Amino acid sequence: MSDEVPELPEYAERVLDVAERIPPGRVMTYGDVAEWLGEGGPRQVGRVMALYGGAVPWWRVVRADGVLLPGHELGALDHYRVEGTPLREAARSAEDHVPRLDMRRARWDGGAAGAGHATGDADGICDTDRTGDAHAMRGGGDATGPDAGAHI
């Protein structure tokens, strides 16, 4: 039996690198990460995070709708509160009463040191990229998992 740790696939390393760059109190969707890398999609990013994300701030890579990762809501919520991540109170009709992320305020576009952030509407359209240039970045999100610019 070997003590060697298997090498991560290159794409996984790149996804995890992006997750590590997201500043405390900010988030990127799975689709944002894929678009930032210029390859893959929300499902591929979600798969990487599910398999390898435990060693990085996984709670900062999220679904586009702001719903907390099923099964990890309380752990993520603890991190969000410590980091001051903007949250929206749960609707009174919500059976679990768990808040959602306030994606308009929490979403990060990859700007230096968290200075910039993506602003957009509920459909995930961002108004700026990491250089401040206008563009339309759509955060995908997917039904199964936690969900532009230059390559990292």
PDB file of C-alpha atoms in Angstrom:
ATOM      1  CA  MET A   1       0.000   0.000   0.000  1.00  0.00           C
ATOM      2  CA  SER A   2       1.395   3.372  -0.999  1.00  0.00           C
ATOM      3  CA  ASP A   3       1.449   6.505   1.142  1.00  0.00           C
ATOM      4  CA  GLU A   4       1.283   8.684  -1.966  1.00  0.00           C
ATOM      5  CA  VAL A   5      -1.634  11.052  -2.171  1.00  0.00           C
ATOM      6  CA  PRO A   6      -3.249  10.842  -5.610  1.00  0.00           C
ATOM      7  CA  GLU A   7      -2.743  13.952  -7.700  1.00  0.00           C
ATOM      8  CA  LEU A   8      -5.798  16.133  -8.241  1.00  0.00           C
ATOM      9  CA  PRO A   9      -7.045  16.530 -11.792  1.00  0.00           C
ATOM     10  CA  GLU A  10      -5.954  19.878 -13.264  1.00  0.00           C
ATOM     11  CA  TYR A  11      -9.535  21.131 -13.549  1.00  0.00           C
ATOM     12  CA  ALA A  12     -10.174  20.309  -9.884  1.00  0.00           C
ATOM     13  CA  GLU A  13      -7.061  22.218  -8.846  1.00  0.00           C
ATOM     14  CA  ARG A  14      -8.231  25.249 -10.804  1.00  0.00           C
ATOM     15  CA  VAL A  15     -11.734  25.134  -9.274  1.00  0.00           C
ATOM     16  CA  LEU A  16     -10.302  24.860  -5.763  1.00  0.00           C
ATOM     17  CA  ASP A  17      -7.921  27.748  -6.477  1.00  0.00           C
ATOM     18  CA  VAL A  18     -10.877  29.965  -7.380  1.00  0.00           C
ATOM     19  CA  ALA A  19     -12.736  28.891  -4.214  1.00  0.00           C
ATOM     20  CA  GLU A  20      -9.706  29.883  -2.122  1.00  0.00           C
ATOM     21  CA  ARG A  21      -9.607  33.334  -3.752  1.00  0.00           C
ATOM     22  CA  ILE A  22     -13.186  34.252  -2.826  1.00  0.00           C
ATOM     23  CA  PRO A  23     -12.928  36.715   0.065  1.00  0.00           C
ATOM     24  CA  PRO A  24     -14.676  36.133   3.396  1.00  0.00           C
ATOM     25  CA  GLY A  25     -18.241  37.407   3.293  1.00  0.00           C
ATOM     26  CA  ARG A  26     -18.549  36.901  -0.469  1.00  0.00           C
ATOM     27  CA  VAL A  27     -19.683  34.031  -2.716  1.00  0.00           C
ATOM     28  CA  MET A  28     -19.521  32.831  -6.325  1.00  0.00           C
ATOM     29  CA  THR A  29     -22.022  30.488  -7.933  1.00  0.00           C
ATOM     30  CA  TYR A  30     -21.001  27.206  -9.504  1.00  0.00           C
ATOM     31  CA  GLY A  31     -21.688  28.789 -12.883  1.00  0.00           C
ATOM     32  CA  ASP A  32     -19.604  31.861 -12.013  1.00  0.00           C
ATOM     33  CA  VAL A  33     -16.616  29.659 -11.215  1.00  0.00           C
ATOM     34  CA  ALA A  34     -16.990  27.726 -14.477  1.00  0.00           C
ATOM     35  CA  GLU A  35     -17.313  30.946 -16.465  1.00  0.00           C
ATOM     36  CA  TRP A  36     -14.298  32.438 -14.682  1.00  0.00           C
ATOM     37  CA  LEU A  37     -12.257  29.388 -15.677  1.00  0.00           C
ATOM     38  CA  GLY A  38     -13.623  29.416 -19.212  1.00  0.00           C
ATOM     39  CA  GLU A  39     -14.423  25.716 -19.144  1.00  0.00           C
ATOM     40  CA  GLY A  40     -16.857  23.260 -17.667  1.00  0.00           C
ATOM     41  CA  GLY A  41     -20.202  24.247 -16.236  1.00  0.00           C
ATOM     42  CA  PRO A  42     -22.047  24.422 -12.925  1.00  0.00           C
ATOM     43  CA  ARG A  43     -22.382  20.647 -12.661  1.00  0.00           C
ATOM     44  CA  GLN A  44     -18.663  20.057 -13.205  1.00  0.00           C
ATOM     45  CA  VAL A  45     -17.779  22.668 -10.578  1.00  0.00           C
ATOM     46  CA  GLY A  46     -20.328  21.135  -8.190  1.00  0.00           C
ATOM     47  CA  ARG A  47     -18.802  17.705  -8.711  1.00  0.00           C
ATOM     48  CA  VAL A  48     -15.301  19.012  -7.954  1.00  0.00           C
ATOM     49  CA  MET A  49     -16.563  20.744  -4.826  1.00  0.00           C
ATOM     50  CA  ALA A  50     -18.395  17.591  -3.700  1.00  0.00           C
ATOM     51  CA  LEU A  51     -15.306  15.411  -4.158  1.00  0.00           C
ATOM     52  CA  TYR A  52     -12.474  17.735  -3.153  1.00  0.00           C
ATOM     53  CA  GLY A  53     -13.959  20.915  -1.649  1.00  0.00           C
ATOM     54  CA  GLY A  54     -13.544  20.036   2.023  1.00  0.00           C
ATOM     55  CA  ALA A  55     -10.042  21.546   2.135  1.00  0.00           C
ATOM     56  CA  VAL A  56     -11.159  24.973   0.854  1.00  0.00           C
ATOM     57  CA  PRO A  57     -13.886  27.442   1.909  1.00  0.00           C
ATOM     58  CA  TRP A  58     -16.625  25.334   0.250  1.00  0.00           C
ATOM     59  CA  TRP A  59     -19.393  27.524   1.668  1.00  0.00           C
ATOM     60  CA  ARG A  60     -18.321  30.346  -0.665  1.00  0.00           C
ATOM     61  CA  VAL A  61     -19.217  28.388  -3.832  1.00  0.00           C
ATOM     62  CA  VAL A  62     -22.994  28.300  -3.943  1.00  0.00           C
ATOM     63  CA  ARG A  63     -26.192  27.733  -5.865  1.00  0.00           C
ATOM     64  CA  ALA A  64     -27.357  30.654  -7.988  1.00  0.00           C
ATOM     65  CA  ASP A  65     -30.658  30.867  -6.105  1.00  0.00           C
ATOM     66  CA  GLY A  66     -28.928  31.485  -2.762  1.00  0.00           C
ATOM     67  CA  VAL A  67     -30.326  28.338  -1.135  1.00  0.00           C
ATOM     68  CA  LEU A  68     -27.830  26.839   1.295  1.00  0.00           C
ATOM     69  CA  LEU A  69     -26.277  23.475   0.457  1.00  0.00           C
ATOM     70  CA  PRO A  70     -28.745  20.771   1.545  1.00  0.00           C
ATOM     71  CA  GLY A  71     -27.378  18.789   4.450  1.00  0.00           C
ATOM     72  CA  HIS A  72     -24.799  21.463   5.248  1.00  0.00           C
ATOM     73  CA  GLU A  73     -27.070  24.424   5.989  1.00  0.00           C
ATOM     74  CA  LEU A  74     -26.089  24.866   9.626  1.00  0.00           C
ATOM     75  CA  GLY A  75     -22.347  24.565   9.023  1.00  0.00           C
ATOM     76  CA  ALA A  76     -22.518  27.020   6.138  1.00  0.00           C
ATOM     77  CA  LEU A  77     -24.717  29.380   8.145  1.00  0.00           C
ATOM     78  CA  ASP A  78     -22.132  29.436  10.946  1.00  0.00           C
ATOM     79  CA  HIS A  79     -19.431  30.435   8.440  1.00  0.00           C
ATOM     80  CA  TYR A  80     -21.659  33.086   6.831  1.00  0.00           C
ATOM     81  CA  ARG A  81     -22.437  34.674  10.193  1.00  0.00           C
ATOM     82  CA  VAL A  82     -18.780  34.729  11.263  1.00  0.00           C
ATOM     83  CA  GLU A  83     -17.729  36.240   7.900  1.00  0.00           C
ATOM     84  CA  GLY A  84     -20.612  38.715   7.704  1.00  0.00           C
ATOM     85  CA  THR A  85     -21.968  37.269   4.444  1.00  0.00           C
ATOM     86  CA  PRO A  86     -25.229  39.035   3.519  1.00  0.00           C
ATOM     87  CA  LEU A  87     -28.247  36.826   4.165  1.00  0.00           C
ATOM     88  CA  ARG A  88     -31.977  37.134   3.551  1.00  0.00           C
ATOM     89  CA  GLU A  89     -34.364  35.976   6.227  1.00  0.00           C
ATOM     90  CA  ALA A  90     -36.345  32.863   5.433  1.00  0.00           C
ATOM     91  CA  ALA A  91     -39.907  33.368   4.325  1.00  0.00           C
ATOM     92  CA  ARG A  92     -42.450  32.662   7.046  1.00  0.00           C
ATOM     93  CA  SER A  93     -43.878  29.966   4.824  1.00  0.00           C
ATOM     94  CA  ALA A  94     -40.507  28.170   4.551  1.00  0.00           C
ATOM     95  CA  GLU A  95     -40.752  24.984   6.552  1.00  0.00           C
ATOM     96  CA  ASP A  96     -37.082  24.905   7.593  1.00  0.00           C
ATOM     97  CA  HIS A  97     -36.788  28.650   8.378  1.00  0.00           C
ATOM     98  CA  VAL A  98     -33.186  28.674   7.121  1.00  0.00           C
ATOM     99  CA  PRO A  99     -32.093  32.004   5.598  1.00  0.00           C
ATOM    100  CA  ARG A 100     -30.843  32.262   2.014  1.00  0.00           C
ATOM    101  CA  LEU A 101     -27.842  34.148   0.756  1.00  0.00           C
ATOM    102  CA  ASP A 102     -28.557  37.668  -0.432  1.00  0.00           C
ATOM    103  CA  MET A 103     -27.022  37.096  -3.849  1.00  0.00           C
ATOM    104  CA  ARG A 104     -27.254  40.751  -4.909  1.00  0.00           C
ATOM    105  CA  ARG A 105     -24.984  41.767  -2.054  1.00  0.00           C
ATOM    106  CA  ALA A 106     -22.891  38.640  -1.468  1.00  0.00           C
ATOM    107  CA  ARG A 107     -21.935  37.722  -5.030  1.00  0.00           C
ATOM    108  CA  TRP A 108     -18.296  38.382  -5.930  1.00  0.00           C
ATOM    109  CA  ASP A 109     -17.070  38.948  -9.461  1.00  0.00           C
ATOM    110  CA  GLY A 110     -13.424  38.137  -8.818  1.00  0.00           C
ATOM    111  CA  GLY A 111     -12.235  41.715  -8.295  1.00  0.00           C
ATOM    112  CA  ALA A 112      -9.009  42.314  -6.381  1.00  0.00           C
ATOM    113  CA  ALA A 113      -9.235  41.694  -2.643  1.00  0.00           C
ATOM    114  CA  GLY A 114     -13.000  41.698  -2.722  1.00  0.00           C
ATOM    115  CA  ALA A 115     -13.150  45.340  -3.768  1.00  0.00           C
ATOM    116  CA  GLY A 116     -15.496  44.608  -6.622  1.00  0.00           C
ATOM    117  CA  HIS A 117     -18.580  42.527  -6.479  1.00  0.00           C
ATOM    118  CA  ALA A 118     -21.092  41.402  -8.951  1.00  0.00           C
ATOM    119  CA  THR A 119     -24.405  43.109  -8.909  1.00  0.00           C
ATOM    120  CA  GLY A 120     -27.297  41.575 -10.640  1.00  0.00           C
ATOM    121  CA  ASP A 121     -30.886  40.559 -10.500  1.00  0.00           C
ATOM    122  CA  ALA A 122     -32.380  37.332  -9.324  1.00  0.00           C
ATOM    123  CA  ASP A 123     -31.570  35.668 -12.644  1.00  0.00           C
ATOM    124  CA  GLY A 124     -27.848  35.944 -11.929  1.00  0.00           C
ATOM    125  CA  ILE A 125     -26.837  38.556 -14.489  1.00  0.00           C
ATOM    126  CA  CYS A 126     -23.711  40.367 -13.352  1.00  0.00           C
ATOM    127  CA  ASP A 127     -22.864  43.858 -14.458  1.00  0.00           C
ATOM    128  CA  THR A 128     -19.077  43.833 -14.127  1.00  0.00           C
ATOM    129  CA  ASP A 129     -16.236  41.404 -14.497  1.00  0.00           C
ATOM    130  CA  ARG A 130     -13.006  41.380 -12.543  1.00  0.00           C
ATOM    131  CA  THR A 131     -11.589  44.288 -14.574  1.00  0.00           C
ATOM    132  CA  GLY A 132     -14.712  46.405 -14.150  1.00  0.00           C
ATOM    133  CA  ASP A 133     -15.705  46.042 -17.805  1.00  0.00           C
ATOM    134  CA  ALA A 134     -19.380  45.559 -18.562  1.00  0.00           C
ATOM    135  CA  HIS A 135     -20.490  42.098 -19.517  1.00  0.00           C
ATOM    136  CA  ALA A 136     -23.341  39.708 -18.964  1.00  0.00           C
ATOM    137  CA  MET A 137     -22.273  36.788 -16.808  1.00  0.00           C
ATOM    138  CA  ARG A 138     -24.983  34.276 -16.055  1.00  0.00           C
ATOM    139  CA  GLY A 139     -24.616  32.125 -12.947  1.00  0.00           C
ATOM    140  CA  GLY A 140     -26.034  28.758 -13.836  1.00  0.00           C
ATOM    141  CA  GLY A 141     -26.842  26.835 -10.702  1.00  0.00           C
ATOM    142  CA  ASP A 142     -28.148  23.350 -10.977  1.00  0.00           C
ATOM    143  CA  ALA A 143     -30.787  21.287  -9.339  1.00  0.00           C
ATOM    144  CA  THR A 144     -28.363  18.847  -7.729  1.00  0.00           C
ATOM    145  CA  GLY A 145     -25.478  20.674  -6.174  1.00  0.00           C
ATOM    146  CA  PRO A 146     -23.913  23.664  -4.565  1.00  0.00           C
ATOM    147  CA  ASP A 147     -23.469  26.081  -7.202  1.00  0.00           C
ATOM    148  CA  ALA A 148     -15.290  35.746 -17.166  1.00  0.00           C
ATOM    149  CA  GLY A 149     -12.634  36.772 -17.439  1.00  0.00           C
ATOM    150  CA  ALA A 150      -9.019  35.648 -17.621  1.00  0.00           C
ATOM    151  CA  HIS A 151      -7.933  32.151 -16.785  1.00  0.00           C
ATOM    152  CA  ILE A 152      -6.256  31.630 -13.485  1.00  0.00           C
TER     153      ILE A 152
END
